[in-house]
XYZ file of N, CA and C in Angstrom:
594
model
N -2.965 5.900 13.416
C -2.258 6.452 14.571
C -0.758 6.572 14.304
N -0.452 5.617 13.676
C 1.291 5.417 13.241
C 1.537 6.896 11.965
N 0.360 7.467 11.411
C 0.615 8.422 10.527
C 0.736 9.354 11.189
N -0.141 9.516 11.905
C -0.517 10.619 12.547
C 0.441 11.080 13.921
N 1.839 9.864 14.489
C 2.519 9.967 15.457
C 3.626 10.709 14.348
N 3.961 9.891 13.107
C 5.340 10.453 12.442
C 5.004 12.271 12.034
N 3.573 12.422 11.739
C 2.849 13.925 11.528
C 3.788 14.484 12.588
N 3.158 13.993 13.682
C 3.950 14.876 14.927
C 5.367 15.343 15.019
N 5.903 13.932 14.620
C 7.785 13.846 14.638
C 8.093 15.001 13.476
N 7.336 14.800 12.092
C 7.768 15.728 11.176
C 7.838 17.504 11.996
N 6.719 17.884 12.281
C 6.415 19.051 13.094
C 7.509 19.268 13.969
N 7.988 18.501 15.068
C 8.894 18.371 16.098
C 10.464 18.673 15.186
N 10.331 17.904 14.740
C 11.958 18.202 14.175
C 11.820 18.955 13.171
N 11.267 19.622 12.615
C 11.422 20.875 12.162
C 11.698 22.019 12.406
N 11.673 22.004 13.717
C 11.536 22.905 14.871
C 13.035 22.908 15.348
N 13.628 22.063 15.169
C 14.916 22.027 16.063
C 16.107 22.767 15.847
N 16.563 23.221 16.420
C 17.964 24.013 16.594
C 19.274 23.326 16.246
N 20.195 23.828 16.117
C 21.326 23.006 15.743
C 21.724 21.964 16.852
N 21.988 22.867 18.354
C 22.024 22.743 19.496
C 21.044 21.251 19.792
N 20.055 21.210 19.619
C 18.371 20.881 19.781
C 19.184 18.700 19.110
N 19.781 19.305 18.095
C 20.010 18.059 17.131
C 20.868 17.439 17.695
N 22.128 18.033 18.537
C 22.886 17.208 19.093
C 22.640 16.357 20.474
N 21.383 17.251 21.097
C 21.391 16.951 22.292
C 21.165 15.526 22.442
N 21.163 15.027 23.958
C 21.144 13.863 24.337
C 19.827 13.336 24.345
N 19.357 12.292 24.275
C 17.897 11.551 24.149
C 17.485 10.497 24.814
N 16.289 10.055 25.391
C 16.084 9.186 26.853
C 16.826 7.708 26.018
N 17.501 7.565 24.673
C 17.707 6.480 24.741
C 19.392 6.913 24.551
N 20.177 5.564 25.685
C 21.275 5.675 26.239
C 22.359 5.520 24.840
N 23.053 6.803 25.165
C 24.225 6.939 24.602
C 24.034 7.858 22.804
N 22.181 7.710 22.401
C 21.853 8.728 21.226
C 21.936 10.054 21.348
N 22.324 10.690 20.494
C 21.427 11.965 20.355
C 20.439 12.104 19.593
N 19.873 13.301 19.268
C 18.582 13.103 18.778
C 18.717 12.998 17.623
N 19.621 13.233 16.914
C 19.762 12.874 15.335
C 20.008 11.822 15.595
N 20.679 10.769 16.074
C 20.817 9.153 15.899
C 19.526 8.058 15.898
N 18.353 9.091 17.100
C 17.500 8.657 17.009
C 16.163 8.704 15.760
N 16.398 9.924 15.436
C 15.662 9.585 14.117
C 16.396 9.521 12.914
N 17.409 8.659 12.720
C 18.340 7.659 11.673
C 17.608 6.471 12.233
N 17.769 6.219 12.989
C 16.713 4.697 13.572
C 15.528 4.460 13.204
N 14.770 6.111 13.709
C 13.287 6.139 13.337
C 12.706 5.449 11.831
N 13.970 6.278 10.958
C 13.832 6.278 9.011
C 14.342 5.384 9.154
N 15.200 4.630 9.521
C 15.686 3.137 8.902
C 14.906 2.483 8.290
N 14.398 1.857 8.790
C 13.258 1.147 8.145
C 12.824 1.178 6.315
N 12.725 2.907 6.067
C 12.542 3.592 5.086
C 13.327 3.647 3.600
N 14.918 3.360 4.373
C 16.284 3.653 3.822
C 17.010 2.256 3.188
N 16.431 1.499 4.457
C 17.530 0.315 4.468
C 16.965 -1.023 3.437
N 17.268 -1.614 2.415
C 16.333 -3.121 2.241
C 16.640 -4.210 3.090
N 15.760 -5.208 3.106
C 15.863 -6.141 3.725
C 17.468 -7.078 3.626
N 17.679 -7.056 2.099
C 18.846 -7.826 2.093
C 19.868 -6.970 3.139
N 19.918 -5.460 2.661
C 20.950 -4.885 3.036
C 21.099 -4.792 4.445
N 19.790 -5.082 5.292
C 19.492 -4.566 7.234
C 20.006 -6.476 7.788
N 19.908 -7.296 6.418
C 20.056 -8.865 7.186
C 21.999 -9.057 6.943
N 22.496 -8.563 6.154
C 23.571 -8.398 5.729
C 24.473 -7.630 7.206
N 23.431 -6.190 7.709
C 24.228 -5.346 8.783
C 24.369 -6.347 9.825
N 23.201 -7.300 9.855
C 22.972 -7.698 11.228
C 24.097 -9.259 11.419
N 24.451 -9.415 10.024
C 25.235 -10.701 10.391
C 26.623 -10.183 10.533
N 27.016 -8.860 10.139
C 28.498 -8.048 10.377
C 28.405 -8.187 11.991
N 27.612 -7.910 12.379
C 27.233 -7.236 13.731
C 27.500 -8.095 14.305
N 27.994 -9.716 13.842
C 27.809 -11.054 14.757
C 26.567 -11.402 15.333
N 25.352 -11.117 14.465
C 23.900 -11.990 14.649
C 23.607 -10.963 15.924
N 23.477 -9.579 16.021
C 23.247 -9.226 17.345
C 22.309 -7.500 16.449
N 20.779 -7.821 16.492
C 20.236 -6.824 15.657
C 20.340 -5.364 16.968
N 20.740 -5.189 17.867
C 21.297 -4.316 18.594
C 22.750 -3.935 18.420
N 23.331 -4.435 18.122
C 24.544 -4.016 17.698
C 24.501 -3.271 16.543
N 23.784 -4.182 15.410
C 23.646 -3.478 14.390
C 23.325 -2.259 14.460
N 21.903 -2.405 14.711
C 20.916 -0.627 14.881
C 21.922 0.671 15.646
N 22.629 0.148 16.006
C 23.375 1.082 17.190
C 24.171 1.643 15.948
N 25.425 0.754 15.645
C 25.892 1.219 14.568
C 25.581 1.927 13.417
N 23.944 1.504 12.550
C 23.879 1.946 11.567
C 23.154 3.178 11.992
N 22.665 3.220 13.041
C 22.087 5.102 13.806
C 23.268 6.294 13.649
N 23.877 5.866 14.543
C 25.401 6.489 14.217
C 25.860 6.750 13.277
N 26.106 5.616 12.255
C 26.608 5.920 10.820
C 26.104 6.982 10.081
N 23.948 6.724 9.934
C 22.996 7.089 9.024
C 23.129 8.522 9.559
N 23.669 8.704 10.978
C 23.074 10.093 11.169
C 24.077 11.031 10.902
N 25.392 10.280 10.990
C 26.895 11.560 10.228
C 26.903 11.652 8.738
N 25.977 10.703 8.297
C 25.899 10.474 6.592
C 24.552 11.632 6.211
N 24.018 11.812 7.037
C 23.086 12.508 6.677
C 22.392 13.538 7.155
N 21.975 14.799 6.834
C 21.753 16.397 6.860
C 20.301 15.769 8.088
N 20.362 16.150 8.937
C 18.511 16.481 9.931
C 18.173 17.021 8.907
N 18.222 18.028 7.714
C 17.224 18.165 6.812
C 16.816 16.976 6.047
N 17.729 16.113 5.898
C 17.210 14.879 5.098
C 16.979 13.652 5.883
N 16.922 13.869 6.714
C 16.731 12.374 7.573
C 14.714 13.225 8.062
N 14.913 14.354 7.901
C 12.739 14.946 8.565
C 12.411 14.932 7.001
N 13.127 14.779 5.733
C 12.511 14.662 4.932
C 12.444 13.504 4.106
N 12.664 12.286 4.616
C 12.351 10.910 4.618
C 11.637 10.531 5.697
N 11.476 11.270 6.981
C 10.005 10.821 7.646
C 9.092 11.383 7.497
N 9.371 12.507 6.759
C 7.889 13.268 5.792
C 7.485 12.863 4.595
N 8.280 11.466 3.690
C 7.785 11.215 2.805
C 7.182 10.164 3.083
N 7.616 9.299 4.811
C 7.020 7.983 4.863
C 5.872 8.153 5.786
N 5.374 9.537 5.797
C 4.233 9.564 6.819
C 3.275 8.439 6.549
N 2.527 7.839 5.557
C 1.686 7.133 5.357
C 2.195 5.758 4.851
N 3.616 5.467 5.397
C 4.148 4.034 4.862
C 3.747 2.762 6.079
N 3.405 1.907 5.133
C 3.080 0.720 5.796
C 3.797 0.044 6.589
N 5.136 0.479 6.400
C 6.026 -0.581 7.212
C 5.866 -1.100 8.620
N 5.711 -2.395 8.589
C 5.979 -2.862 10.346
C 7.024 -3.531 10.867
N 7.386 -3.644 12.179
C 8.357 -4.614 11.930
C 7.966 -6.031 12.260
N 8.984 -6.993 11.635
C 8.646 -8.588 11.772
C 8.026 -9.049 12.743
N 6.512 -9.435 12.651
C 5.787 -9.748 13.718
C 5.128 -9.118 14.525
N 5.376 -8.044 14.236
C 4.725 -6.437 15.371
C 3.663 -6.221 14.581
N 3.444 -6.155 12.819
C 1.943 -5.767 12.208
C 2.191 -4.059 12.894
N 0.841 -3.534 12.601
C 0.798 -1.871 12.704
C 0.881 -1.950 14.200
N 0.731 -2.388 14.994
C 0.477 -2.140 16.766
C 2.446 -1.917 16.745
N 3.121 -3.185 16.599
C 4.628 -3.119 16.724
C 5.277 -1.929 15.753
N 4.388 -0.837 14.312
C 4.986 0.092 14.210
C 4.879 1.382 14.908
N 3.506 1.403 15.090
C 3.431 2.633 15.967
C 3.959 2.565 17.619
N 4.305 1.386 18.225
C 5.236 1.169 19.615
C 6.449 1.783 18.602
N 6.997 1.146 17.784
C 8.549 1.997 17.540
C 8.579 3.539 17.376
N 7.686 3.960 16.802
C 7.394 5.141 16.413
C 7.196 6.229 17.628
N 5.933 5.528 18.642
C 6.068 6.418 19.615
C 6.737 6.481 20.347
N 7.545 5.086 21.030
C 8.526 5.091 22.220
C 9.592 6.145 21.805
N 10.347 6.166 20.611
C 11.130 6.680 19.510
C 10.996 8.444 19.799
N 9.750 8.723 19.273
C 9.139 10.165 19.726
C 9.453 10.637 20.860
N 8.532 9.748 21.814
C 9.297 10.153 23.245
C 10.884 10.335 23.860
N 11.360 8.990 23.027
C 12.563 9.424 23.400
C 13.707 10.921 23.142
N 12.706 11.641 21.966
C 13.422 12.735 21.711
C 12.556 14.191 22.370
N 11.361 13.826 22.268
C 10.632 15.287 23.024
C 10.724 15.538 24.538
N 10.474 13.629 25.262
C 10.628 14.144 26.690
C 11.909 14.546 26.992
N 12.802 14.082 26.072
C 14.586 14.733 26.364
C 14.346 16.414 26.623
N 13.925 17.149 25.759
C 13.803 18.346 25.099
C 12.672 18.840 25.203
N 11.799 18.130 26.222
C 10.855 19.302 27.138
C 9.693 19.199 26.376
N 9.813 18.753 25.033
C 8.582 19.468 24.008
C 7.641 18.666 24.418
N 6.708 18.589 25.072
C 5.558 17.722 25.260
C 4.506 18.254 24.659
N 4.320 19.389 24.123
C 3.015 19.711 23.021
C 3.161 18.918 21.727
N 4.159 18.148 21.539
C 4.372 17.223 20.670
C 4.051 15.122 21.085
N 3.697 15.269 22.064
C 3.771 14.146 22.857
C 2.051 13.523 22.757
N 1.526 12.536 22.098
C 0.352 12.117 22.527
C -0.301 11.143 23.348
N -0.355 11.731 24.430
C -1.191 10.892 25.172
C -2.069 9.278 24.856
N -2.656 9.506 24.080
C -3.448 8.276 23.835
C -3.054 7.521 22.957
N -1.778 8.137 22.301
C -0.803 7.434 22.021
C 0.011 6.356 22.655
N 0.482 7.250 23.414
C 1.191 6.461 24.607
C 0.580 5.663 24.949
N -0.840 5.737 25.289
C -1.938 4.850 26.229
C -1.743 3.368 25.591
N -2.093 3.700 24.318
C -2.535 2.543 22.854
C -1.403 1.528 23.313
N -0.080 1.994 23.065
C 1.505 1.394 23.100
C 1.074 0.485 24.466
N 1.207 1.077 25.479
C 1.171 0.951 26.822
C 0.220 -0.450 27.066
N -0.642 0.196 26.807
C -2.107 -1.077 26.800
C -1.896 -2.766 25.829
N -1.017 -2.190 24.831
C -0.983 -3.064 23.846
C 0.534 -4.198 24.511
N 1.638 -3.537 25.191
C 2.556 -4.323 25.406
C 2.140 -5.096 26.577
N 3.134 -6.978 25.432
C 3.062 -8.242 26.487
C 4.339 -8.112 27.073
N 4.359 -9.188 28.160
C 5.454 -9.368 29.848
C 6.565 -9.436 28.713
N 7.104 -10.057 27.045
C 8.479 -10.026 26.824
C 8.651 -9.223 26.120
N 7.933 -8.125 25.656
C 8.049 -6.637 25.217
C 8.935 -5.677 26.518
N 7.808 -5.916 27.566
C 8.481 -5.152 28.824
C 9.710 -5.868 29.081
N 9.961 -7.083 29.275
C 10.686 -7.719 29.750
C 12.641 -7.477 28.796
N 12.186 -7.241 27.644
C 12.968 -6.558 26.845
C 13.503 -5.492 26.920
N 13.287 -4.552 27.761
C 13.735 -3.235 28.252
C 13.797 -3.230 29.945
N 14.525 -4.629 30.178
C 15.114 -4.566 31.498
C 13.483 -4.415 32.679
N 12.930 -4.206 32.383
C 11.772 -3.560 33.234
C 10.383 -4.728 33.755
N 10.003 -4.378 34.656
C 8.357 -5.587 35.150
C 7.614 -4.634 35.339
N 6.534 -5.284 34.784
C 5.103 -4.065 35.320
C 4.274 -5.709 35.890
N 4.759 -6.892 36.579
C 4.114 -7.559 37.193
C 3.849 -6.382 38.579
N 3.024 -6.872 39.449
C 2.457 -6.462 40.256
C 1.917 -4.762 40.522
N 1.917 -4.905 39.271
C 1.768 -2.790 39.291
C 0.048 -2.462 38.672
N -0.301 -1.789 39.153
C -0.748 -1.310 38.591
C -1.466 0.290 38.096
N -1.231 0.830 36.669
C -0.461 1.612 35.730
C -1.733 2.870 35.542
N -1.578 3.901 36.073
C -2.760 4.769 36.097
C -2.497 6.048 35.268
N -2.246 6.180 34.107
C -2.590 7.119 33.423
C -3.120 8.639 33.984
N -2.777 9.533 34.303
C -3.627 10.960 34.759
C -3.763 11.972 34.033
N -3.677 11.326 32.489
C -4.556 12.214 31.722
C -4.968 11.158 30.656
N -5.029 10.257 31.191
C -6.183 9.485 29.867
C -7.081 8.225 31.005
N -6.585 7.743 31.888
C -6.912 7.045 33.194
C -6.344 5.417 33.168
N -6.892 4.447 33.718
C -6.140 3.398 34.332
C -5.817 2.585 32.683
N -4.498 1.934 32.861
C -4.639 1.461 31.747
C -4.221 -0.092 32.059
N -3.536 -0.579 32.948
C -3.319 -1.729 32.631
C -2.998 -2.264 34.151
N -3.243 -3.629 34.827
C -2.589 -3.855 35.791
C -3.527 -4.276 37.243
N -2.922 -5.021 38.473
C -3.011 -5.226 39.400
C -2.228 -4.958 40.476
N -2.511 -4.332 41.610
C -1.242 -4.395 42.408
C -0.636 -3.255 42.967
N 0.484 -2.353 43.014
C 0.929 -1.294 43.816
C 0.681 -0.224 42.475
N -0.484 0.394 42.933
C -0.383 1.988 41.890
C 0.674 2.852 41.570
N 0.865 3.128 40.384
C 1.926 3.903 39.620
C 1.054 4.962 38.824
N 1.033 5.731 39.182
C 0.592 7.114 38.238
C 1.519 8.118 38.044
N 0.999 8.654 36.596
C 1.695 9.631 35.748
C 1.153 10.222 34.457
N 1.282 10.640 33.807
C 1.028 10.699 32.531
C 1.609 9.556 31.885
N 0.793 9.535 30.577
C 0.746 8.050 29.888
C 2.409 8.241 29.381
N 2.782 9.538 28.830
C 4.211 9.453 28.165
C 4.858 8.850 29.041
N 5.155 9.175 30.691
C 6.456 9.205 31.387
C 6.238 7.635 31.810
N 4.822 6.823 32.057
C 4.614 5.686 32.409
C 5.102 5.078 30.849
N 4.959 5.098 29.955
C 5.266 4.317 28.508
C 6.857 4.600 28.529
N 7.608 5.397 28.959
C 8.976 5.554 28.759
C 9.533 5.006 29.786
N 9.165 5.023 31.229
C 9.890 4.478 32.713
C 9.723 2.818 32.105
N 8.363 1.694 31.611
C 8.333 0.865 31.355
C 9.256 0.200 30.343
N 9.504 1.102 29.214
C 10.778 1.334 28.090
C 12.240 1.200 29.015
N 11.929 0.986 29.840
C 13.958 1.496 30.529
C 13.842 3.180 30.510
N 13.448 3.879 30.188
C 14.127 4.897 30.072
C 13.834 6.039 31.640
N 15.076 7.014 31.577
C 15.062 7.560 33.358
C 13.877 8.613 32.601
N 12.899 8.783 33.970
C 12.265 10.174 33.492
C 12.455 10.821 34.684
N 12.040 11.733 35.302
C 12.197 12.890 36.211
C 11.439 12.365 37.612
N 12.034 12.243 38.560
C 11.591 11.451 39.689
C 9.936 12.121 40.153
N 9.567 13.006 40.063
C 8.285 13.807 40.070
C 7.067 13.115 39.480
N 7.363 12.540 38.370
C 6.706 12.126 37.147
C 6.065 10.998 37.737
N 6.051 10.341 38.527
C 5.453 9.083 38.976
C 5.268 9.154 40.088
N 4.115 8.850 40.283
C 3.664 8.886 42.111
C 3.225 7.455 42.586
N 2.633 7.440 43.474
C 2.092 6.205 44.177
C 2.952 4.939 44.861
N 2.649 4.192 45.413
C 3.282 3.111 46.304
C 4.193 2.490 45.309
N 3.439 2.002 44.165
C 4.905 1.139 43.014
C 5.959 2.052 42.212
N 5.707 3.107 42.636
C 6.395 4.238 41.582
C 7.751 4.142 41.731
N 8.694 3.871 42.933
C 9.992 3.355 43.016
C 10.263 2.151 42.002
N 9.413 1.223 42.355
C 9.778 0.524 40.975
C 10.096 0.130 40.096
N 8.889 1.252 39.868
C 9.025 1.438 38.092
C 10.031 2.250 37.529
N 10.344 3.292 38.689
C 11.689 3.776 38.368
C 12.923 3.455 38.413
């Protein structure tokens, strides 16, 4: 699934406009080239060299990532940042403790954050989203500012996925991104908990 989400990203940003590259992205303060410098990190960076950013950073691996997005993405062509996630389509990498479930959450939240910016949802997979969605615990969510205690999370194009409590429906993308922190389009979520979650 983690191959087959970056498949997508390769496709997606190939596609993009100059315009397309600068624009803004559901994650605060990126554009979409910063966001996939983040995406490839992983790809680019070694371990010594990402434990090295993070102690500049004053021990704060958000500080870091912020910075080295920014950096990786004025250092480097959108032609070469889609052609290091086209060479790592089938790379193993996970991150510490996540195993493949914690790469494909980076991968898709990541995705989303640049297609639902930019409308492209023929790039967006559903049961993707679902997988992510289904798979995150209370300090995953709890990590992006957000509670899905008392909710519960209805999918309307793949169906219920997780939960007890005041119904939230949407599509799996806009429910996997509102849970992420991120704003989606007040439309996008219906039902009694849908304030909420927004």
């Amino acid at each position: 699934m983690a191959a087959d989400e970056r498949r997508a990203q390769v496709t997606l940003y190939s596609g993009l406009s100059d315009d397309e590259w600068d624009a803004p992205s559901l994650c605060t303060g990126w554009r979409v080239r910063d966001v996939l410098a983040h995406t490839t990190m992983p790809f680019r960076w070694s371990v010594p060299r990402l434990l090295l950013g993070v102690v500049r950073a004053r021990g704060s691996f958000d500080r870091f990532a912020d910075r080295a997005a920014r950096d990786d993405a004025a250092a480097l062509t959108p032609g070469e940042l889609v052609a290091c996630l086209d060479a790592h389509v089938e790379d193993p990498w996970s991150p510490p403790g996540g195993g493949p479930v914690g790469a494909l959450s980076h991968d898709v939240i990541h995705g989303l954050d640049v297609a639902l910016a930019l409308g492209r949802l023929e790039h967006v997979s559903p049961e993707r989203a679902t997988t992510v969605l289904a798979s995150m615990r209370p300090e995953h969510v709890r990590s992006f500012g957000t509670t899905i205690d008392g909710l519960r999370l209805v999918a309307t194009d793949t169906g219920p996925v997780r939960g007890d409590g005041a119904e939230v429906r949407g599509p799996a993308a806009y429910l996997l991104a509102a849970v992420c922190g991120r704003r989606v389009p007040g439309e996008a979520l219906t039902g009694p908990g849908a304030a909420r979650l927004a």
